[in-house]
């Protein structure tokens, strides 16, 4: 089942169910946030609408009106679950390894997620503008203290995210010990949130086993696969819920998708490519983004739709 949110002039938009070919839709009533809050009661009706779409019903989908699946969320928690990415950063910047067996995670801005085709307004090119392609999940209400096995049952939707980052600000904020605020502006999300079974064999072990195709200004940048997470999404959910409940509609991200064979598959963010260049030649050659630059991020097969954005001056 594939869900989306269409712009109806309200902050949270209107929930729709989308056909498998992404050409037709049916109104579901309410919002995706409301659906997550009442998922056991709402899911059968949504699946009934999906069945009707499969039978040929539905109106034409206006892709230009699609918002992020959750245009605003109660909570956005982003992990860093790909070890290769962290190892490259440590090597490039001569940083000590982080001595922990726990997942890495921070709490980010959640009061808005940019639409998949919306411009990304940012204040200055000097801030080190970077994209980060990653997968994410949306949960229902998760009780405190769940195990990873129990957490899997609370993952109802999988999404694709561009976690915008400002790289020259990030090190300054990290040194304070209080985490990121200015370095992490609003993320964007691909238009379609899909149920895990919709991914078929690509959903395994709490991971999305699909390449993430990234093009920058029309040029191939990378196609790393989501399968190399050190922690699956069920592990990340359980980690986040260790000392608190998670509200319905919590979004949890994987962090930048990164693979051990980065020399072949490329990267999903500029910072990683620059780190590789520093390791190989002593200095980065790839610049950060400038106003007018364009990024496109799409999983293989297009099941989530595409993130297709241009950076503009705020």
XYZ file of C-alpha atoms in Angstrom:
314
model
C 0.000 0.000 0.000
C 1.228 3.447 -0.957
C 0.078 6.583 0.883
C 0.649 10.270 0.207
C -0.485 13.702 1.310
C -1.915 16.204 -1.126
C -2.048 19.955 -0.618
C -5.519 21.163 0.340
C -4.504 24.523 1.786
C -4.080 23.266 5.357
C -0.771 22.653 7.177
C -1.204 18.856 7.267
C -2.808 18.344 3.857
C -5.186 15.504 2.986
C -4.357 11.803 3.099
C -4.703 9.862 -0.146
C -4.074 6.282 -1.220
C -2.053 6.009 -4.438
C -2.181 3.329 -7.122
C 0.803 1.071 -7.747
C 1.631 2.965 -10.947
C 1.380 6.335 -9.128
C -1.109 7.592 -11.701
C -4.360 7.489 -9.712
C -5.491 8.153 -6.154
C -8.468 8.024 -3.824
C -9.164 10.391 -0.966
C -8.810 8.635 2.395
C -10.252 11.334 4.660
C -8.275 13.053 7.408
C -4.492 13.269 7.572
C -1.638 10.811 7.772
C -0.994 11.879 11.359
C -4.561 10.953 12.271
C -4.126 7.635 10.495
C -0.983 6.846 12.482
C -2.774 7.666 15.736
C -5.563 5.204 14.946
C -3.702 2.755 12.723
C -5.403 -0.507 13.816
C -8.813 0.992 13.058
C -7.787 2.968 9.954
C -5.586 0.449 8.157
C -8.403 -1.852 6.924
C -10.196 1.082 5.287
C -6.970 2.241 3.643
C -6.317 -1.250 2.288
C -9.858 -1.343 0.937
C -9.144 1.857 -0.986
C -5.911 0.334 -2.283
C -7.910 -2.639 -3.542
C -10.301 -0.345 -5.376
C -7.348 1.386 -7.010
C -6.013 -1.977 -8.131
C -9.422 -2.576 -9.742
C -9.039 0.566 -11.819
C -10.899 3.155 -9.727
C -9.542 6.548 -8.734
C -8.936 10.045 -10.045
C -5.811 11.248 -11.804
C -3.008 12.059 -9.363
C -1.701 15.623 -9.545
C 1.977 15.143 -8.683
C 2.501 18.887 -8.421
C 0.256 19.057 -5.344
C 2.017 16.317 -3.385
C 3.513 17.304 -0.053
C 5.817 15.329 2.200
C 3.860 12.329 3.544
C 3.944 13.980 6.991
C 4.245 17.718 6.265
C 4.898 18.210 9.974
C 5.582 15.554 12.566
C 5.534 15.363 16.340
C 9.021 13.902 16.338
C 11.974 13.407 13.969
C 14.877 11.279 15.203
C 17.793 10.721 12.863
C 20.294 7.931 13.256
C 23.735 7.361 11.797
C 23.490 3.658 11.142
C 25.951 3.184 8.262
C 29.406 2.483 9.742
C 31.282 3.211 6.519
C 30.157 6.833 6.594
C 31.428 7.335 10.142
C 34.722 5.605 9.398
C 35.372 7.857 6.410
C 34.658 10.980 8.458
C 36.984 9.810 11.228
C 39.787 9.011 8.820
C 39.475 12.222 6.826
C 39.348 14.529 9.838
C 41.623 12.462 12.122
C 38.832 11.996 14.664
C 38.907 9.334 17.372
C 36.369 6.523 16.952
C 33.160 6.856 18.949
C 33.446 4.194 21.634
C 29.891 2.914 21.957
C 27.859 -0.139 21.065
C 24.674 1.949 20.919
C 23.130 3.477 17.797
C 23.970 7.115 17.141
C 20.918 9.378 17.055
C 19.913 13.004 17.427
C 16.576 14.815 17.575
C 16.008 17.171 14.653
C 13.574 19.780 13.401
C 10.179 18.187 12.833
C 7.666 21.044 12.565
C 7.951 20.915 8.783
C 9.150 18.602 6.038
C 9.600 20.206 2.645
C 7.558 18.895 -0.266
C 9.453 16.649 -2.690
C 9.567 19.280 -5.428
C 9.881 22.335 -3.195
C 12.899 24.621 -3.411
C 15.241 24.449 -0.420
C 15.598 28.037 0.880
C 18.855 28.557 2.780
C 20.562 31.719 4.033
C 24.129 31.514 2.726
C 26.330 29.529 0.357
C 29.124 29.970 2.921
C 27.343 27.591 5.310
C 28.464 24.473 3.412
C 25.153 23.370 1.876
C 24.878 19.595 1.651
C 22.198 17.016 0.922
C 21.898 13.638 2.657
C 19.926 10.822 1.054
C 18.518 8.394 3.585
C 15.662 6.022 4.309
C 13.240 6.426 7.207
C 10.272 4.820 8.914
C 7.083 6.128 10.504
C 5.768 4.439 13.643
C 2.556 4.290 15.553
C 2.660 4.904 19.337
C 5.625 2.958 20.743
C 5.681 2.100 24.454
C 8.774 2.717 26.532
C 11.144 -0.209 26.816
C 10.174 -2.202 23.717
C 12.632 -4.768 22.429
C 13.837 -4.601 18.816
C 11.621 -7.587 18.012
C 8.587 -5.816 19.485
C 9.565 -2.554 17.783
C 9.251 -4.142 14.347
C 5.467 -4.373 14.800
C 5.310 -0.591 15.328
C 6.909 0.238 11.955
C 4.042 0.837 9.535
C 5.475 3.025 6.778
C 8.824 3.468 5.041
C 9.894 6.791 3.505
C 12.748 8.471 1.628
C 14.318 11.628 3.070
C 16.754 14.371 2.099
C 18.285 15.567 5.372
C 19.677 18.979 4.460
C 22.849 19.883 6.358
C 25.021 22.985 6.705
C 28.518 21.610 7.095
C 30.488 24.679 8.166
C 28.087 25.290 11.057
C 27.933 21.663 12.241
C 31.456 21.420 13.765
C 30.922 24.614 15.758
C 27.652 23.340 17.221
C 29.100 19.898 17.927
C 31.873 21.425 20.029
C 29.309 22.980 22.362
C 28.130 19.512 23.390
C 24.494 20.508 22.921
C 23.955 19.202 19.402
C 22.690 20.677 16.165
C 20.203 23.508 15.698
C 21.380 25.881 12.957
C 23.236 23.142 11.057
C 20.082 21.111 10.470
C 17.366 23.022 8.559
C 14.129 21.416 7.416
C 14.384 18.034 5.694
C 12.502 17.102 2.539
C 10.704 13.831 1.859
C 9.776 11.879 -1.242
C 6.014 11.875 -1.898
C 5.071 8.266 -1.146
C 5.100 6.444 2.190
C 4.828 2.711 1.625
C 3.963 -0.172 3.896
C 6.892 -2.550 4.449
C 5.300 -5.465 2.594
C 4.987 -3.229 -0.479
C 8.780 -3.383 -0.682
C 8.709 -7.182 -0.981
C 12.150 -8.742 -0.651
C 13.684 -5.267 -0.469
C 12.431 -5.052 3.139
C 14.511 -7.476 5.175
C 16.028 -7.341 8.646
C 14.495 -3.929 9.268
C 16.475 -2.510 6.343
C 15.669 -1.213 2.857
C 17.689 -3.290 0.393
C 17.485 -0.831 -2.485
C 20.067 1.401 -4.168
C 19.519 5.107 -3.646
C 20.175 6.908 -6.926
C 21.504 10.453 -6.486
C 22.137 12.967 -9.254
C 23.597 16.441 -8.695
C 22.936 19.015 -11.426
C 21.976 16.165 -13.741
C 25.192 14.193 -13.169
C 25.331 10.809 -11.422
C 26.628 11.160 -7.873
C 26.009 7.796 -6.231
C 23.842 4.709 -5.847
C 24.609 3.274 -2.379
C 22.357 0.509 -1.078
C 20.397 0.728 2.175
C 21.189 -2.845 3.193
C 24.473 -2.034 5.002
C 22.933 -0.508 8.143
C 24.751 -1.708 11.274
C 21.437 -1.363 13.122
C 18.069 -2.091 11.527
C 15.164 0.300 11.923
C 13.692 -1.940 14.640
C 16.934 -1.459 16.590
C 16.719 2.311 16.125
C 13.096 2.397 17.299
C 13.935 0.344 20.395
C 16.923 2.582 21.122
C 14.785 5.730 20.898
C 12.108 4.204 23.144
C 14.454 2.994 25.890
C 13.525 5.778 28.331
C 10.367 7.272 26.810
C 7.284 6.475 24.812
C 7.298 7.498 21.155
C 4.238 9.308 19.889
C 2.358 8.047 16.850
C 3.805 9.638 13.753
C 7.409 9.532 14.952
C 9.827 9.516 11.995
C 13.179 7.779 12.429
C 15.937 8.104 9.835
C 18.806 5.830 8.912
C 21.386 8.549 8.403
C 23.289 8.994 5.146
C 23.240 5.799 3.098
C 26.838 4.653 2.710
C 28.514 1.476 1.450
C 31.906 -0.149 1.899
C 32.430 -0.190 -1.887
C 32.024 3.583 -2.127
C 34.626 3.685 -4.880
C 32.141 1.896 -7.125
C 28.705 2.948 -5.891
C 29.470 6.535 -4.907
C 27.922 8.440 -2.024
C 24.669 10.014 -0.881
C 26.107 13.270 0.464
C 28.800 15.768 -0.476
C 30.563 15.548 2.858
C 31.362 11.883 2.315
C 32.728 12.480 -1.189
C 34.862 15.336 0.134
C 36.156 13.068 2.923
C 37.131 10.428 0.346
C 38.981 13.090 -1.660
C 40.814 14.231 1.479
C 41.904 10.666 2.211
C 43.016 9.989 -1.357
C 44.606 13.310 -2.326
C 44.925 15.385 0.846
C 42.239 17.967 0.040
C 38.606 18.048 -1.090
C 37.893 18.951 -4.709
C 34.086 18.769 -4.777
C 32.437 22.018 -3.635
C 29.361 22.261 -1.495
C 26.122 23.328 -3.172
C 25.422 26.824 -4.425
C 22.164 28.622 -5.073
C 20.649 27.236 -8.245
C 22.149 23.773 -7.805
C 19.737 20.877 -8.220
C 19.558 17.532 -6.406
C 17.475 14.479 -7.281
C 17.199 11.446 -4.993
C 15.181 8.344 -5.875
C 15.257 4.713 -4.772
C 15.598 2.098 -7.482
C 12.206 1.287 -8.950
C 10.752 4.648 -7.911
C 8.495 3.188 -5.226
C 8.846 6.286 -2.999
C 8.764 8.758 -5.878
C 11.594 11.266 -6.227
C 12.971 14.158 -4.213
C 13.693 16.826 -6.809
C 14.914 20.121 -5.316
C 16.816 23.278 -6.148
C 18.750 25.300 -3.552
C 17.686 28.949 -3.424
C 18.630 31.936 -1.314
C 16.247 32.470 1.568
